[in-house]
Amino acid sequence: MTAVARAAPRRSPSRRVLLDRLLLYGAATFLALWTLVPIYLIAVAAFSERGAVYDYPKELLPTRFSTDTMAFFVGSSGVISSVKNSVIVALGTIVLSLAIGAPAGYALSRFRFPGRDVFQLAVLSSKMFPIAILAIPLAVTFIGLGLYDTLLGVVIVHSAMVLPFVVIVTAGVFASVSRELEEAAQTLGTSRLGAFLRVALPLALPGLAAAAIFAFVTSWNEVFAATILTLRERTLPAHVVASLNQSPLYFKFAGGFFLIIPSLFFIYFMRKYLFNLWGPGK
Amino acid sequence: MTRHGRVLTALVAAGSLVAAACGGGGTGPSAAPPGAVSSEPFVLLSTQFNNVTEREAVQKQILEPFTKAKVDYTGSEIGPFNDRIAAEAKAGKGTVGALLGLHGDFGGLVGPDKDYFEDLTPLANRLKDRGIPAEFLDLGKLGTGKQVYIPSMQATYILGVNKQALQYLPSGANVDDLTYSQLRDWCKNIADKTGKKRCGLPAGPNSLLHRLIQGYLYPAYTGGLVTTYKSADAAKMWADLKDLWQYTNPQSLQIDFMQESLLSGEVWVGFDHVARLVNALQQKPNDFVTAPAPKGPKGLYYMSVLAGYAIPKSSPNRSGAEAFIDYMLTPEIQAKVQNVAAFFPVLDKAMPADLAPHLKALTEGIQKQSKHKDAKVALLPIGLGAKGGDFNKVQRDTFQRIVVKGEDIQKVLNEEGANLQKVMTDSKAPCWRPDPDSGGSPCAVK
Amino acid sequence: MAVRAGRALSFPARIARSDAALPLGLLAPTIVYLTLLILVPVAQAILLSFQAEDGALTLDAYQRMVSEAAFADSLRNTALLLVFIVPIQLVLALAMALLINSRFPGHGIFLYIYAIPLAISDLAAGIVWLSIFTESGYLNTVLTGLGVTKEPIAYLSYENLHLVLMAIVVAESWRATAIVLVILLAGLQLIPRDYFEAAELFGASRWKRTLLVVLPLLRPSLQSALIIRTVFAFQTFAVVLTLAGRQFPVLAYEAYDWYANVFNSHVAAAYAGLILVLTMTVVVFYLRLFRVREGEAAR
């Protein structure tokens, strides 16, 4: 840091750096604890004896460990097959929503054309209406299309629910990608599509990763549409939420925790894409 | 090129996802020769037995032994239940073969422009000698001319009591023969002596508070419900309830299932539907007892909540569904249901001897209530159709305004009474017990 | 690439004069898809809100909606939640994103931890925060155990509505900050390191660097994050319902309740229509406020 001579820090550089580091780690750890404590509590409750969840004072440590509740829940009919369905639907939602939405985000960010703002609002407006109230017309349409009780039907609806997010996020990210880079690539001989694929897309990867994570998680947790559109081919929330809402508290924790696990894996897998491939910043 | 390769892989993956996703689909209507039962599998859509353990038990012990057709149980909350029935009816075809729901669940689906259910009168006639009380069958018509559902389970509301609370009973009070004012004194005692308000009312958003008001509180104080909605007796009832509320745990407004609060100790004396008390008795059988509802000046009124089976018009297997309902109404299966969920048979037969201990305690509480010397039955609302939801809302709103917000009692009763009258006029429903017969004209608020 | 006739115009001018065919082509699938699946049913539902049982046009549903006591409460509460939750989450998420972006050793793990709440459905989040805030819950256990309070406090009682609000804000902030975080982080990735270094070079303190350099460059992402979070805030009610029941009415729950419990889809549609209009208004406000031009951030 060449500014040292001018700024003349009052402390020696190493102590300053140490203090900085301490603050940094302190803040990061505090935030991490804030995030983790409730997850820890769900996990402890899910893996405790049934009565433990009603105790007061509550046990903070897993002193009454038991896998009974979880085992019963996971082993109950339909749970495993609904997990499989949920995975298919979630992955399908990512593919479909990104395929349709990312180009739209690109268009919104790059081009000025009449009605652009209206388009943006129209896309967003589809998220502004509670989906639960649209259940009947959707179900009737899908029965008519022969998509009732199919996973494809759920993928289609979930993609529609996630699409606005994908469009907005990708638009925001593409807007930050310098247009000059694409133009430079084009001068160097690639087509417009090539410039998009080789320049804009990789730079926008963190945004796309964010959109993918969100698509997965939204689809995975979505309850209303999945419930009304499926009967036998149920996703996990459709299968489980009505039951959990009327079950005792310990099942709610077990079910809640079980619902989290696959998303945790997915986010773990995707997290490195949230960073640019070219290292810090550029 | 790697990028193209990735795009290609994505496309292939997408393609196979699509292929995988195109599974399932509804089954066509059954084509069985007349008289025979089709073995086409169908779905039983139910708002009951949704608890994780009950569901497993019902699937394994009750549905699987039914060999005439494969019945897939699908649990549902009331919103999607309605949506699905309406959607399948509108589309003309469906996967749902039979329905299990509460009286009120079906009520929202009948109406002048809604013809979603098969008329089960022939089936009801065939089952005549099983011993279903005629009154229940009548309720199953929901005020329309046809048999919408066949009642097969009943339950009621009683008090769940933590034994620790018994020492605080006011002197001279018998827990099996309380008046509402004794209940209030009891709650006051508990609050004063332990420093915490440990009485509970099921007043949460998904609770059955309206049934408590309709079937217990109103008749016990006024001898009626609709006709006496804004009477002086009613005002007294609300005043007493407000008084009781002072000593009730404020978290009652979030309680949907009393058993949770009983188990956590936040509530020691709680009123709720037996199916929402049973888990407390099961988890800690030595900690709790049951007691009948308190009585008011006009008697100990209680309400029996009915659940039953219906067949949607879009059912893919009508004969199988009818055979299934027949099966559910045999004494053996009724006893099994009782063992599995805290829902009791409608058949007038004796209780099985091998009842699980927690169910025994529950049954005792129920019998103490129905056999009480001052006991009288209040019926579920009949004939409200789609206005059933509005009807319940009036009671909930009245409670919220008087008890929670503290508005002037008579003012609220006048305003909500007007709302109630509108519901009755719109639905054209005649009075039902405990209100006196109105001879076919819409019940009127006096 | 072919040399096109009439290449006299410079690149920026040519691109700026793109005919609308390409962008519309890119947008078309999205528009068609959303229109068929969502917008048409939405229009039908809004029409429903203007109809009576027999189909006649009427304002009854809206009148009914407005005359309920819960209406004013739900409007106020929804606004309160927005006012508190959105800024808190922005600050938290920004702090997290900046921390992560500094790439200190171990930042990958911390990012994963911060992102975990993404995986949690709002129902599960409601349950866990209920178990923290309920009278016999974890918070009271800890506070009475440490001696900070003598008696358990009823955080969720309707008698302490300000505490209820606090509980909801905390729970919702916890649950949904991760969404804002990943958006902001993606945006931060695109700010070239040069800008950070230049600011340091001129002796700007960390705060100044953040405020004057990073925030303006982050505008597109901030806009996206704000919009997304606000749109969701108008729609979610699961956490509110679990923690506060009906004592803290919000618009989204009123819409759902009228539909699923009272079976009155007209009033439900009226509430839903109101939510749509309010959300639209706020989003338009954000769009005006932020006015982002393409590529501005990276120039």
Short mmCIF file of C-alpha atoms in Angstrom, two decimals, chain A residues 3-13 16:
data_model
loop_
_atom_site.label_atom_id
_atom_site.label_comp_id
_atom_site.label_asym_id
_atom_site.label_seq_id
_atom_site.Cartn_x
_atom_site.Cartn_y
_atom_site.Cartn_z
CA ALA A 3 -0.50 5.35 0.63
CA VAL A 4 1.10 4.45 3.90
CA ALA A 5 3.57 7.27 3.67
CA ARG A 6 0.85 9.86 3.13
CA ALA A 7 -1.79 8.52 5.47
CA ALA A 8 0.75 7.96 8.26
CA PRO A 9 -1.30 5.56 10.38
CA ARG A 10 -0.97 6.06 14.05
CA ARG A 11 -0.47 2.38 14.73
CA SER A 12 2.02 0.01 13.27
CA PRO A 13 0.65 -1.69 10.14
CA ARG A 16 -3.86 -2.40 12.45
#
